Short mmCIF file of C-alpha atoms in Angstrom, two decimals:
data_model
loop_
_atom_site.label_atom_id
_atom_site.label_comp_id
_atom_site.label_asym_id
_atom_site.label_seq_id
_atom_site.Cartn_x
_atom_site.Cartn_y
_atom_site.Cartn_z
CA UNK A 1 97.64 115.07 90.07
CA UNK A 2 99.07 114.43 93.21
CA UNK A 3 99.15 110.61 95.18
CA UNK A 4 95.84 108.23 94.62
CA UNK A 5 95.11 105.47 96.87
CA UNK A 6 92.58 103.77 96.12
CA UNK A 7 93.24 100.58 95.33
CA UNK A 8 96.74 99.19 96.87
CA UNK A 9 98.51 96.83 94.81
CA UNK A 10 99.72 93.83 96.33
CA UNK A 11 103.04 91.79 96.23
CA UNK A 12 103.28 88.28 98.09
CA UNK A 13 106.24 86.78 97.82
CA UNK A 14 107.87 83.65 99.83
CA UNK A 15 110.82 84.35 101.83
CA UNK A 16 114.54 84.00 100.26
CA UNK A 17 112.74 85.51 96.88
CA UNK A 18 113.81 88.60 95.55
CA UNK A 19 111.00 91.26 95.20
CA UNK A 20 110.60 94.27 92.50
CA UNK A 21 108.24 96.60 93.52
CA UNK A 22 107.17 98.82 90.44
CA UNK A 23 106.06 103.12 90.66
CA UNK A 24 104.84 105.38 87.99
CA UNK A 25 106.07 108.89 88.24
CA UNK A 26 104.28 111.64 86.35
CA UNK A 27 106.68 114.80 86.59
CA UNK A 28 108.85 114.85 84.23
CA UNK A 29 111.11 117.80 85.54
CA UNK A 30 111.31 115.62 88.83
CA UNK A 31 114.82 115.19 89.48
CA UNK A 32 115.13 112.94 92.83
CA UNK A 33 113.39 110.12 94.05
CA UNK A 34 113.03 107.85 97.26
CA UNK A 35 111.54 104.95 98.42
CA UNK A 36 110.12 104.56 102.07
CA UNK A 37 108.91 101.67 103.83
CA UNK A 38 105.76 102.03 106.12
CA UNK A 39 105.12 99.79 108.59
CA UNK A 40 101.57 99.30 110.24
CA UNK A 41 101.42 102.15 112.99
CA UNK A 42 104.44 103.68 112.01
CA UNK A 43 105.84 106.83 109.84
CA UNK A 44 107.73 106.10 106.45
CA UNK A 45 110.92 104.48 106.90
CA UNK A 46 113.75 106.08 104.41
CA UNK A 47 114.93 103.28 102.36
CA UNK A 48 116.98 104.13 99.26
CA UNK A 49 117.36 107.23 97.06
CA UNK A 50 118.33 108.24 93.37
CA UNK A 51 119.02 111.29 91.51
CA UNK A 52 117.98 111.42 87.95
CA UNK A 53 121.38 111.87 86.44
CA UNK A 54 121.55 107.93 88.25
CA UNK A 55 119.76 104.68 86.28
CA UNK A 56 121.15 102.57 88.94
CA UNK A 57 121.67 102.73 92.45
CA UNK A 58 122.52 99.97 95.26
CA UNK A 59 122.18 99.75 99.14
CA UNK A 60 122.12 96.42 101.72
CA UNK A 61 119.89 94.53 99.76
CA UNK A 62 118.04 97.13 97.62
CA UNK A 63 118.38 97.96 94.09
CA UNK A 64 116.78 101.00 92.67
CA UNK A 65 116.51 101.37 89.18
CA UNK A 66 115.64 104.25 87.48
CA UNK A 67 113.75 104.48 83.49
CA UNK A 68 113.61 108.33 83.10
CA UNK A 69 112.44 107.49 79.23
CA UNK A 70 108.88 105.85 80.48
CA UNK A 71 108.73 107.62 83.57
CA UNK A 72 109.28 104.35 86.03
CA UNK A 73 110.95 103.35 89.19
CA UNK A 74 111.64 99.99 90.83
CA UNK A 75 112.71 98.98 93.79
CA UNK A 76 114.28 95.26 93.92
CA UNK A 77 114.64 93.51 97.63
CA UNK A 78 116.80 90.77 97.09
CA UNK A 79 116.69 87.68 99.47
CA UNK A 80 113.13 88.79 101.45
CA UNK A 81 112.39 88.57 104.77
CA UNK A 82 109.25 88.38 106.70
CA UNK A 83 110.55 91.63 108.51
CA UNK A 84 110.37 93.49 105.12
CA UNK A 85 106.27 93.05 104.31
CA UNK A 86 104.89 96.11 104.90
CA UNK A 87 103.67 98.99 102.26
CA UNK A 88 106.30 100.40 100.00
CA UNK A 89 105.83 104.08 98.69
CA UNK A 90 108.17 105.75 95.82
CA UNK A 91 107.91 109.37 96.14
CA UNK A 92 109.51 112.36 93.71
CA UNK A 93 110.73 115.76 94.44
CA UNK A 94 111.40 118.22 91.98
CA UNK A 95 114.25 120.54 92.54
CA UNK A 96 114.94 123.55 91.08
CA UNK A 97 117.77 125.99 91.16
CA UNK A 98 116.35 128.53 93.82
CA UNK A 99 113.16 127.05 93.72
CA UNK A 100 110.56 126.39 96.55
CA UNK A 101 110.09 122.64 96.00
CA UNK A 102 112.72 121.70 98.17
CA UNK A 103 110.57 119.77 101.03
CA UNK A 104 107.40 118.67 98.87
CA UNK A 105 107.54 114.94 98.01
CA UNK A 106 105.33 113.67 95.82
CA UNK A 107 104.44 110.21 97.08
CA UNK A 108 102.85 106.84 94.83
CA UNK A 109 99.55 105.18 96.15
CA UNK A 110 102.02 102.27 97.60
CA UNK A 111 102.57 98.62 96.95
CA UNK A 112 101.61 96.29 100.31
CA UNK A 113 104.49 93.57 100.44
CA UNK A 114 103.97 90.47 102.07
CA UNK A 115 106.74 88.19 103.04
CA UNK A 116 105.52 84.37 103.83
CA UNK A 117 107.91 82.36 106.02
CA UNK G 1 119.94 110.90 118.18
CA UNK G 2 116.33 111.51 118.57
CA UNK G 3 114.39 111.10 115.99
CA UNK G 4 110.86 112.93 114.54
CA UNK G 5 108.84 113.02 117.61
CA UNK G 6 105.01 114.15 116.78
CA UNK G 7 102.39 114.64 119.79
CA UNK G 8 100.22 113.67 121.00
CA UNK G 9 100.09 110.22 118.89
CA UNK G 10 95.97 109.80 118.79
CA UNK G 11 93.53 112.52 119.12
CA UNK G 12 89.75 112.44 118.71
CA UNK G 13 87.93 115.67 118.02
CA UNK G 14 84.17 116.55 117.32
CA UNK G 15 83.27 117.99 114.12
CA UNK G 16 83.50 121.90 114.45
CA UNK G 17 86.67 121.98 116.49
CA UNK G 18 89.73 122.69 116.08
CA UNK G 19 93.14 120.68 116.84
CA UNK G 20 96.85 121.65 116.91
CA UNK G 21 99.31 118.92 116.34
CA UNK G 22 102.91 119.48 117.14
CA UNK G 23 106.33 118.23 115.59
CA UNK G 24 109.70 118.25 117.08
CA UNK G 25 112.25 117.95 114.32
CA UNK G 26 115.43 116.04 114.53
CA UNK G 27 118.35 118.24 116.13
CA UNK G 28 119.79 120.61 113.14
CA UNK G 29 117.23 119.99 110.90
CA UNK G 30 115.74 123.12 109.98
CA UNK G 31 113.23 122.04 107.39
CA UNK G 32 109.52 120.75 108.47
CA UNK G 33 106.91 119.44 106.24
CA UNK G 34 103.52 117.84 106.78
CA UNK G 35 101.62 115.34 105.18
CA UNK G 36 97.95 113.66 105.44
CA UNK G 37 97.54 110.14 104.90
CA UNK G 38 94.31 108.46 104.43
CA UNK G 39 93.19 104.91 103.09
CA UNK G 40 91.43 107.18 99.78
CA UNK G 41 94.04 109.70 98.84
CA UNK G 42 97.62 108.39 100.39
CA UNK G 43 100.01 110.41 101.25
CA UNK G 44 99.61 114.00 100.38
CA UNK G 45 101.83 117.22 100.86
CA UNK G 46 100.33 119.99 103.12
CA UNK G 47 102.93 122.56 103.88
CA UNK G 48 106.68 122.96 104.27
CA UNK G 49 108.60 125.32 106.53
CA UNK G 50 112.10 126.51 106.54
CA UNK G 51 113.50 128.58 109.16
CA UNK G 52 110.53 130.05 110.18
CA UNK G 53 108.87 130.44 106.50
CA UNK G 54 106.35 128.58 104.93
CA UNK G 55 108.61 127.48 101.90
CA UNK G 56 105.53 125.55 100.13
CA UNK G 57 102.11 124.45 100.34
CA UNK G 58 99.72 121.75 99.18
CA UNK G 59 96.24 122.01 97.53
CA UNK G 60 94.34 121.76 101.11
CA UNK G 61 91.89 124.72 102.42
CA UNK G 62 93.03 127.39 104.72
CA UNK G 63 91.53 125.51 107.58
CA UNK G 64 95.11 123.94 107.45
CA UNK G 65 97.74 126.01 108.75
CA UNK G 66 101.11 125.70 110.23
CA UNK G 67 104.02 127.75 111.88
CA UNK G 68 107.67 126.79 112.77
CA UNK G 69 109.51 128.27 116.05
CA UNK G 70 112.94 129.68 115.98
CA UNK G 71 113.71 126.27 117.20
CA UNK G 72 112.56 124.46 114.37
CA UNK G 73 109.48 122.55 116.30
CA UNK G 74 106.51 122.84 114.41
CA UNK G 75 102.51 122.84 115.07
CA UNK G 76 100.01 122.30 112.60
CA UNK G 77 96.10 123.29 112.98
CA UNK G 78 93.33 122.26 111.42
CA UNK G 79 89.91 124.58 112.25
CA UNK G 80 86.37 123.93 112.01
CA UNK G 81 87.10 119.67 111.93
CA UNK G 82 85.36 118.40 109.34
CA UNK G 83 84.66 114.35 108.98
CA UNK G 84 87.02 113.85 106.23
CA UNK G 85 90.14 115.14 108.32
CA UNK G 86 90.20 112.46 109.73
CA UNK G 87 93.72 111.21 109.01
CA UNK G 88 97.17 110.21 109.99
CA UNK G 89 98.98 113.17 110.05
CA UNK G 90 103.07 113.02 109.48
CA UNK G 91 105.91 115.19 109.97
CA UNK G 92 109.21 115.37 108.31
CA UNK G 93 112.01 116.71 108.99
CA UNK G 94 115.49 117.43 106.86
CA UNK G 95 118.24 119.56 106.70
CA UNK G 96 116.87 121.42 103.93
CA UNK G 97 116.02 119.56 100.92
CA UNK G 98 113.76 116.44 100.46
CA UNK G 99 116.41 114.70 100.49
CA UNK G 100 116.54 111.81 103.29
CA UNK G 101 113.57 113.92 105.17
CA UNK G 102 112.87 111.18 108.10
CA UNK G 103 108.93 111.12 109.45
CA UNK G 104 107.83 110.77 112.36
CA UNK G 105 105.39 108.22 113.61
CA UNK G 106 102.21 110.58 112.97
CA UNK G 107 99.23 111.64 114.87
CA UNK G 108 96.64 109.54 114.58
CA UNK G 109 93.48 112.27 114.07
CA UNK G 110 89.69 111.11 114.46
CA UNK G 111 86.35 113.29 113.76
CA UNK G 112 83.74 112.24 115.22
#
């Protein structure tokens, strides 16, 4: 079905760690995923993206890594900051040739990262 | 450039009523979808529109509705507020696929 959030799970971590944040997907036929980065009283923040043709993908500090086989995404943070704790969402979209899906993201109940100085 | 904006940024309505939200889309993007977000469900897809069209929609009630302008800006409203509407509601915008759609800050929606 679509997201459930009932229960967050948590991640503390102590700055200069590296992070991996973990998300289940369900669709199989999804095709492109993203992870944001919500801040308290703000929107989600667009922080990295992957096709599935991709099991790997790299930005400033982020690491996605893509397992199409279980159905699993991860997002790695290396060298945290305090600036970085906030909740985490992975989100899928599944596109299809001339299909209507193109704006619907799917989004993950979250992970709440928090970064101790 | 400008980003998402979404207005007004809190509301609180009594049960019964009905609210329109409003989302201004970044310049060129001609894509607009909506989202609820509560502490129980997350983040959930309500509707989608493309140049006018309502491209896709979520599994909420007809008491949510949405329209897009020729200028991309979007409104959403919700009729007959129940208590469980209650919600942060986003906006995204893109150029025309999920891809990289960037949110706005939400409204901040409370039924009282």
């Amino acid at each position: 079905g679509e997201s459930v959030g009932l229960h967050l799970p948590t991640l503390s971590v102590q700055e200069g760690d590296n992070s991996i944040i973990n998300c289940a997907y369900s669709n199989s036929a999804s095709d492109y995923f993203i992870w944001y980065k919500q801040e308290s009283g703000k929107g989600p923040q667009f922080i990295i993206d992957i096709r599935s043709n991709m099991d790997k993908r790299q930005g400033q500090r982020v690491t996605v890594l893509l397992n199409k086989t279980v159905k699993h995404l991860s997002l790695q943070i290396a060298a945290t900051q305090p600036g970085d704790s906030a909740v985490y969402f992975c989100a899928e979209n599944s596109y299809e040739a001339g299909g209507t899906s193109y704006g619907k993201l799917t989004f993950g109940q979250g992970t709440i990262l928090t970064v101790h100085p | 450039k400008a980003g998402v904006t979404q207005t007004p940024r809190y509301l609180i309505k009594t049960r019964g009523q009905q609210v329109t939200l409003s989302c201004s889309p970044i310049s060129g993007h001609r894509s607009v979808s909506w989202y609820q977000q509560t502490p129980g469900q997350g983040l959930q897809f309500l509707f989608e529109y493309f140049s006018e069209t309502q491209r896709n929609k979520g599994n909420f009630p007809g008491r949510f509705s949405g329209r897009q302008f020729s200028n991309s800006r979007s409104e959403m409203n919700v009729s007959t507020l129940e208590l469980g509407d209650s919600a942060l509601y986003l906006c995204a915008s893109s150029l025309g696929q999920a891809r990289e759609a960037f949110f706005g800050q939400g409204t901040r929606l409370t039924v009282v």
